[in-house]
Tab-separated table of C-alpha atoms in Angstrom:
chain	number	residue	atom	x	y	z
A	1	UNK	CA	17.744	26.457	-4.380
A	2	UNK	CA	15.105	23.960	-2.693
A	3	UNK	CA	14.168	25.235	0.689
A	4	UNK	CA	12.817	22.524	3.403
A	5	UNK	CA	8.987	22.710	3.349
A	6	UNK	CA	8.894	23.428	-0.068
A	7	UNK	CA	6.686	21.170	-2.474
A	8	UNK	CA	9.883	19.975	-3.974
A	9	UNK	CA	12.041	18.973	-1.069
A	10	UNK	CA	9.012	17.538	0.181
A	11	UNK	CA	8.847	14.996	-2.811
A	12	UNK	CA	12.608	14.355	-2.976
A	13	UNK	CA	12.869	13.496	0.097
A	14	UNK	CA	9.856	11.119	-0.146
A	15	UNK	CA	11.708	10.192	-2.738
A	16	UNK	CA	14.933	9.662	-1.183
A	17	UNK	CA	13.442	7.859	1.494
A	18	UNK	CA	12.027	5.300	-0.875
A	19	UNK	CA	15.262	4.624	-2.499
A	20	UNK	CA	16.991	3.841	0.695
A	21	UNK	CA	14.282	2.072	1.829
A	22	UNK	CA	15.021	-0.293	-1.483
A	23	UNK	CA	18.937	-0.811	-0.923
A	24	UNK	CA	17.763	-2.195	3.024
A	25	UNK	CA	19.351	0.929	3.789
A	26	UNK	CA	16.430	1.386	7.254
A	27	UNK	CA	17.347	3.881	9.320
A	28	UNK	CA	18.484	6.328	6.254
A	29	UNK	CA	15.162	5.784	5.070
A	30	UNK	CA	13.642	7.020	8.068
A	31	UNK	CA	15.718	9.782	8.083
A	32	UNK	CA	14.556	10.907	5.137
A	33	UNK	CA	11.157	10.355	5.873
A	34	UNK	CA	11.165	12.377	8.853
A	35	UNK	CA	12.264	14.952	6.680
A	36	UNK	CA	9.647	14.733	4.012
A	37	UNK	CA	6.765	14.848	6.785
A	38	UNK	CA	7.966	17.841	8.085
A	39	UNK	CA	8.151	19.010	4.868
A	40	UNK	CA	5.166	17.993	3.663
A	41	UNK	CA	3.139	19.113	6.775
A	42	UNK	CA	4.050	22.345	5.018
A	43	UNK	CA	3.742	21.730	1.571
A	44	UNK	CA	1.057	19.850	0.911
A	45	UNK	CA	-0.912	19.585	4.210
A	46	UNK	CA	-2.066	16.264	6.115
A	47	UNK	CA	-4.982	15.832	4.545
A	48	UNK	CA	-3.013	15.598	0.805
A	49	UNK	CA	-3.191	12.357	-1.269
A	50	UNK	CA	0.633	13.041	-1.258
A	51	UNK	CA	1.059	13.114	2.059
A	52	UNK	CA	-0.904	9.736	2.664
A	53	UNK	CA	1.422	8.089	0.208
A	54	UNK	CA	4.071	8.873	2.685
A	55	UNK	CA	2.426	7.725	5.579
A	56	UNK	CA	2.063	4.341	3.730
A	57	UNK	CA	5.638	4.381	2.556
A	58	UNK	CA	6.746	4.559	6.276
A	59	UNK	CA	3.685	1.672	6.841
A	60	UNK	CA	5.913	-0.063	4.625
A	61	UNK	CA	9.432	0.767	5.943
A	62	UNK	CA	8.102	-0.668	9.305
A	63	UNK	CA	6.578	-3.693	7.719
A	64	UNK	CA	10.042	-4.415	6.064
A	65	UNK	CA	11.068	-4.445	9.333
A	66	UNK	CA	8.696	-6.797	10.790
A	67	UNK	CA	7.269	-3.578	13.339
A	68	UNK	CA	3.888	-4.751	12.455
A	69	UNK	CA	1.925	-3.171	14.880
A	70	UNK	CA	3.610	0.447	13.925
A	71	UNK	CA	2.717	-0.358	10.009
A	72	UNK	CA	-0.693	-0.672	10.651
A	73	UNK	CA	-0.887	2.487	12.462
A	74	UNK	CA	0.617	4.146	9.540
A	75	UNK	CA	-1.056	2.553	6.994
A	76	UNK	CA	-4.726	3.639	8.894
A	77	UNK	CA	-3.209	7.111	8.841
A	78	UNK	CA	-2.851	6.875	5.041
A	79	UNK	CA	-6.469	5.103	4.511
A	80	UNK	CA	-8.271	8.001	6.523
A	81	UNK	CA	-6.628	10.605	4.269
A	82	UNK	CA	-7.938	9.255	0.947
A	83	UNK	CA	-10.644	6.731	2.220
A	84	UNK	CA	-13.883	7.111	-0.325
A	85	UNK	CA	-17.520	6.401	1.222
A	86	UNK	CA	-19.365	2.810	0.459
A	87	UNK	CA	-20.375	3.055	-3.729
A	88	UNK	CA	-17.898	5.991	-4.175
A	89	UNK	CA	-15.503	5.836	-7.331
A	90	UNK	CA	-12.051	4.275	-5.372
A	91	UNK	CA	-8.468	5.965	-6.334
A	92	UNK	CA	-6.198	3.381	-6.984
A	93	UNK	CA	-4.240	5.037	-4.256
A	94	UNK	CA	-6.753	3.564	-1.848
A	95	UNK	CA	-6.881	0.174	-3.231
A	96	UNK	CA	-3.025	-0.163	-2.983
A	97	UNK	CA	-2.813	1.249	0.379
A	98	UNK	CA	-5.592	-1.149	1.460
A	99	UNK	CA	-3.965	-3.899	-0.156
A	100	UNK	CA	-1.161	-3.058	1.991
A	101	UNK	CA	-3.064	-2.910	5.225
A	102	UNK	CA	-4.918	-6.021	5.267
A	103	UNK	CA	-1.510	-7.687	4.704
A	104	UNK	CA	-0.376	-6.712	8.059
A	105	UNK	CA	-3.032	-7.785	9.794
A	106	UNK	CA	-2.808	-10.901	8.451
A	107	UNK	CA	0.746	-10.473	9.518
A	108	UNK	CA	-0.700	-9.738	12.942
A	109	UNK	CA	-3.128	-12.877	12.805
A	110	UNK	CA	-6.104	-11.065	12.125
A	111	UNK	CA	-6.896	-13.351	9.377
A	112	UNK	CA	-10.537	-13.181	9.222
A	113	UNK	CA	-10.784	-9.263	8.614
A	114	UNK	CA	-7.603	-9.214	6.525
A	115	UNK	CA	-9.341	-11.877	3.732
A	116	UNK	CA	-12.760	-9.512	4.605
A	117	UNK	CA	-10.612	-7.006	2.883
A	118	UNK	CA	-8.569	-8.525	0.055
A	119	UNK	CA	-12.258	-9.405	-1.186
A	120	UNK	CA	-13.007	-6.410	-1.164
A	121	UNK	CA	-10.395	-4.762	-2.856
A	122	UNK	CA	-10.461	-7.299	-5.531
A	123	UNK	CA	-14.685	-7.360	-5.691
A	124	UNK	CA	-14.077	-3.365	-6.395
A	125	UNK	CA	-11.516	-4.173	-9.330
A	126	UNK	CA	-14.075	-6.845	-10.954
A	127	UNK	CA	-16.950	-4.858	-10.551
A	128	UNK	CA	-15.921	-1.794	-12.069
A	129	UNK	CA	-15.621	-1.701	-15.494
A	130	UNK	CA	-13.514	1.491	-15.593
A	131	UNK	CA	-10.835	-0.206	-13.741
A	132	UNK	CA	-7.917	-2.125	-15.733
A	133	UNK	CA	-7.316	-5.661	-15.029
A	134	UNK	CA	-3.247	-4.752	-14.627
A	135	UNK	CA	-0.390	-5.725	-12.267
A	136	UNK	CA	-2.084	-4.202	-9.741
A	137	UNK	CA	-5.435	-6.400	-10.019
A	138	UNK	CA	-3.382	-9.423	-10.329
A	139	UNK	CA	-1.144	-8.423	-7.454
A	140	UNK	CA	-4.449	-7.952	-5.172
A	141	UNK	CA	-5.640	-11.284	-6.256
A	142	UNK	CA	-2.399	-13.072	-5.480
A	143	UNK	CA	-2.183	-11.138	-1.894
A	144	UNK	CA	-5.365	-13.189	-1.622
A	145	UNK	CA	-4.470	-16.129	-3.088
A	146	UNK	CA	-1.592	-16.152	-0.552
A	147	UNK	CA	-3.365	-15.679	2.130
A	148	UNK	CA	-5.985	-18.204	1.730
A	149	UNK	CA	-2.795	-20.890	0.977
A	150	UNK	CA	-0.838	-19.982	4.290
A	151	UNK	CA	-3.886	-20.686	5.687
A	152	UNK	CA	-4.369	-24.227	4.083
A	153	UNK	CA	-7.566	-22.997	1.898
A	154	UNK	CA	-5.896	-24.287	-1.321
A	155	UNK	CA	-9.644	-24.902	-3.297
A	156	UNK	CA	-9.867	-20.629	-2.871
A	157	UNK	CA	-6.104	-20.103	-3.699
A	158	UNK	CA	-5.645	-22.302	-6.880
A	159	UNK	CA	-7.773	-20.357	-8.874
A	160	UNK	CA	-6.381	-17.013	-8.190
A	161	UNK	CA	-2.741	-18.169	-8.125
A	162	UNK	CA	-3.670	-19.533	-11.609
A	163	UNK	CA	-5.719	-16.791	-12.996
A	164	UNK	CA	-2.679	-14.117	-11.619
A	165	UNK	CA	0.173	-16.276	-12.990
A	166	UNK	CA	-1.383	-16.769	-16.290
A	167	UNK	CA	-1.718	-13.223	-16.893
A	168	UNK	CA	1.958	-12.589	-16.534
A	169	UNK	CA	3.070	-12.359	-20.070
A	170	UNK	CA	-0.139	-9.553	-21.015
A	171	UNK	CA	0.603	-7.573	-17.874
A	172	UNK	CA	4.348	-7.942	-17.730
């Protein structure tokens, strides 16, 4: 038997909200996400990696649902969990999550310090040799690359569009 507040329920019902949150099925998703963070609270605690990757799946859900302003809340809870100082090794985690928050400010027309942040993220990727150039390198440079297009900045977004789309067949 799985008991609520258990590591397991906790992860299934992550889970569970994730799938919902797939089908479009919104306010099942949240359901289920209430569920896992009262779980998790339990479980895991609220400073566990785990428990930031549920914050940024409800970042996420809200996104989906154009609630902007109450993604980027949850996606800052998320970063503060698993946030590395300046020169620290990164968790891919944190590059995915961040990837995810500078989209919604640019959502929110904070341009300027969601393209500060793209950079970033990818500037971490190229200058770490440890890290693999896979999806998620060319997903961070297209996130870029889109950005600086909507934008009208096509000389920075050709290259990156071109450099992610040619990879598709290696990474794919």
């Amino acid at each position: 038997l799985v008991r609520k507040g258990s590591k397991t329920y906790s992860i299934r019902m992550l889970d569970l909200g994730y799938y919902y949150q797939n089908i479009g099925q919104y306010a099942q998703s949240h359901n289920a996400y209430i569920d896992a963070q009262e779980s998790m609270k339990v479980s895991h605690g609220i400073a566990h990696p785990e428990y930031a990757k549920l914050l940024n799946n409800i970042g996420k859900l809200y996104f989906e649902e154009k609630n902007y302003l109450q993604a980027l809340k949850y996606f800052q809870f998320a970063l503060d969990i698993i946030e590395k100082p300046e020169g620290k090794k990164w968790h891919n985690d944190y590059s995915y999550m961040l990837n995810d928050y500078a989209k919604t400010l640019f959502e929110l027309g904070r341009t300027g310090e969601a393209i500060d942040l793209m950079k970033k993220n990818v500037a971490y990727y190229d200058n770490n040799e440890h890290m693999k150039k896979d999806e998620a390198y060319y997903n961070r440079k297209y996130s870029l690359a889109k950005a600086y297009n909507l934008m009208g900045n096509y000389a920075e977004a050709l290259p990156l569009i071109q450099e992610a789309t040619s990879r598709l067949k290696t990474i794919l």
